[in-house]
Amino acid sequence: MSTPDHDRGTEAAVDEQQAPGTTAPAGTAASPARTGRPGLMLVLATAGFALNFWAWALLSPLAPGFKDALGLSSFEQSLLVAVPVVVGSLGRIPVGALTDRYGGRVMFPLVSAATVVPVLYLGLAGHSSFAALLVGGFFLGIGGTAFAIGVPFVNAWFPPERRGLAVGVFGAGMGGTAISALTTVPLSEALGTAAPFVITAVVLVLYAAVAAVLLRDAPGRTAPPQSLGRRLAAAARLGITWQASALYAVAFGGYVAFSVYLPVYLRTAYGLEQADAANRMAGFVVLAVLMRPVGGWLSDRSGPVRVLAVSLAAVAVCALLQVSAPPLAPLGTAAFLLMAAALGAGSGATFALVSLATPADRVGSVTGVVGAAGGLGGFLPPLVMGAVYGTTGSYAVGLGLLALVATAALVFTVTRVRRAVGAAA
């Protein structure tokens, strides 16, 4: 397994190979770490990510109410929640490439302002029918693309030895979904259905204005000359694109899957009340969010391969523990909390790996593909778990499959990914 010195040496080598005209390496006169701005840029990017994710997740908490009010079937309710997530995940691919071309200074305000339109539409007019909700949900997916803006933007502002932590801190903005989960229904019940949408729209407008004034791209950034199609094709030819996509589909996909399905699992397998199950799910989400920057920080010191290996091993062990449905207190709770920590740290380590092994002028394009894989990776596990339980009356097979997938990802990490990182040195 790679050593800390080895991975840091790899980082330096990759940084020296960056394309001319991209962000200057640390230690040069133009190094962004010496301008005094990186901290502010990181705060602004993280805030933009969190606020756009807040908007992106608005429909999910209200879906049960829409189901009752509009007489939707279970499939229609699921489709309503799935549409913005799928669009937001796939939309990261072109948005990441556009960020390489135009920079985060342009793309953050643009995406934030564009997201205001479907948010207001859904709040003021688009919740009266299923068709209208689907149209609004489709365009609400724009908010989910913000992730692909922030990673290349933040990556360019920090030297190689600090990028893991910086991108991990930015990734904690995925906690914006928790803001939506905690505030949307109370606001709707207290002030009416339009209230959470209007409030979110106002906050997004304010952020877009602040970002337009304060955001700056890192010194030395130049736009790549290739077309969007050629840049995406170039990203597709990089091995790191598909290696990181596979790992992120497991790490972040696992987080997404459990944040969606854990309440159902806890109610079915352990008979918890809805409120208790929701609170435990919130604890799972918060721990995963907090561990994401920790995973990046550890990657700066020990290398992302090592952090990913430990994280995936922990996920496999925890899934195996749950196969037998142990008592929730304390073993079951401990297993899920450790799994949350491992998935969060693994997600942070994956993008530390991207920052390490991707040429600076392609980080946005690669991030878009990897981010899409992570978002889409969260949909298959809940479907499998539901189908398995419906067939067998137990979650054991589904959890066993999770352990198998995590183990396969672990082997892939310590073999193929480790060799690829070593070859880049």
C-alpha angles and dihedrals in degrees: 000000000000119000126228092251091048094053092044089050089051090052091054092048093050091047091053089053095056116129117267113267096030125112111314117249120256113276097038124109091257095049108141090218089070099052097076092234107094095089093052092045091051092051093049093047093048091049091050092050093049094047094048090048089050088057093042091058099046097106098052098069091045096046095095090052092049089049091057096040096047099031094242123177121237090257092051090050090051091047091051091057095040100052099070091042094052093044092046092049097048092040090064090074098066093031091055091051091046089052089056087054104040104019133232092281089070101030101050095057091039096053092041092052092045091053090057091069099062091037092058092041092055093045099045105031115347101079097070097088140020092244092052091049091052092051092049092044091052092057092038084069087077088079091060092062093069090092091068090056098051102050097061091037094053093037091059093052097057134061117246096261091058102037097092093059094040095051089043091055089049090049090058085074086085082085085083086089088062090055088056093046093051100041111028101075096040091049092047093050094046102040107016136270094290095055102083091045095049093046091049091048092052092050091049092051090051091048093048090053094048092046092050090055103038109027117100129179116237117275114270096024113146128181116253111245097223124099122257092258094050092048092051090048090050091051090050090057092058114096091214089063094064097033092054091042091057093047094045091049087060099039104037092024088057091051092050092046095052094042087058101036105031095088090053091047094049093048093047101039099035105021096237122166117255095252093048092048091048092050092051090049089052089054090051091051095046093050092048091049093050092048095054095079089041089058090051092047092050089048090057089056106032102020127259094260092062094045092048092049093052092044095050092046089053092050091051093049093047092049090051090051091054094051089083092046095235121199110292091231114086110340100041094046092047091050093052094045091050089048090051091051092048094048091049094048091045091052091052092047092051092062091042083059091050091050090049100048105030125088108248095243092055101045092101094051093047092045090054093055094042092046091051090052091052094049094047092043090069095065104062099057096058090048091050093046092050093047093047093049092047091053102038105020088234138085093216096101093048093050090046089055090051090053090049093050092047090050091050090050089049092054090046090052098051093044118029099020094043091052091048092052090047092050091054091059 
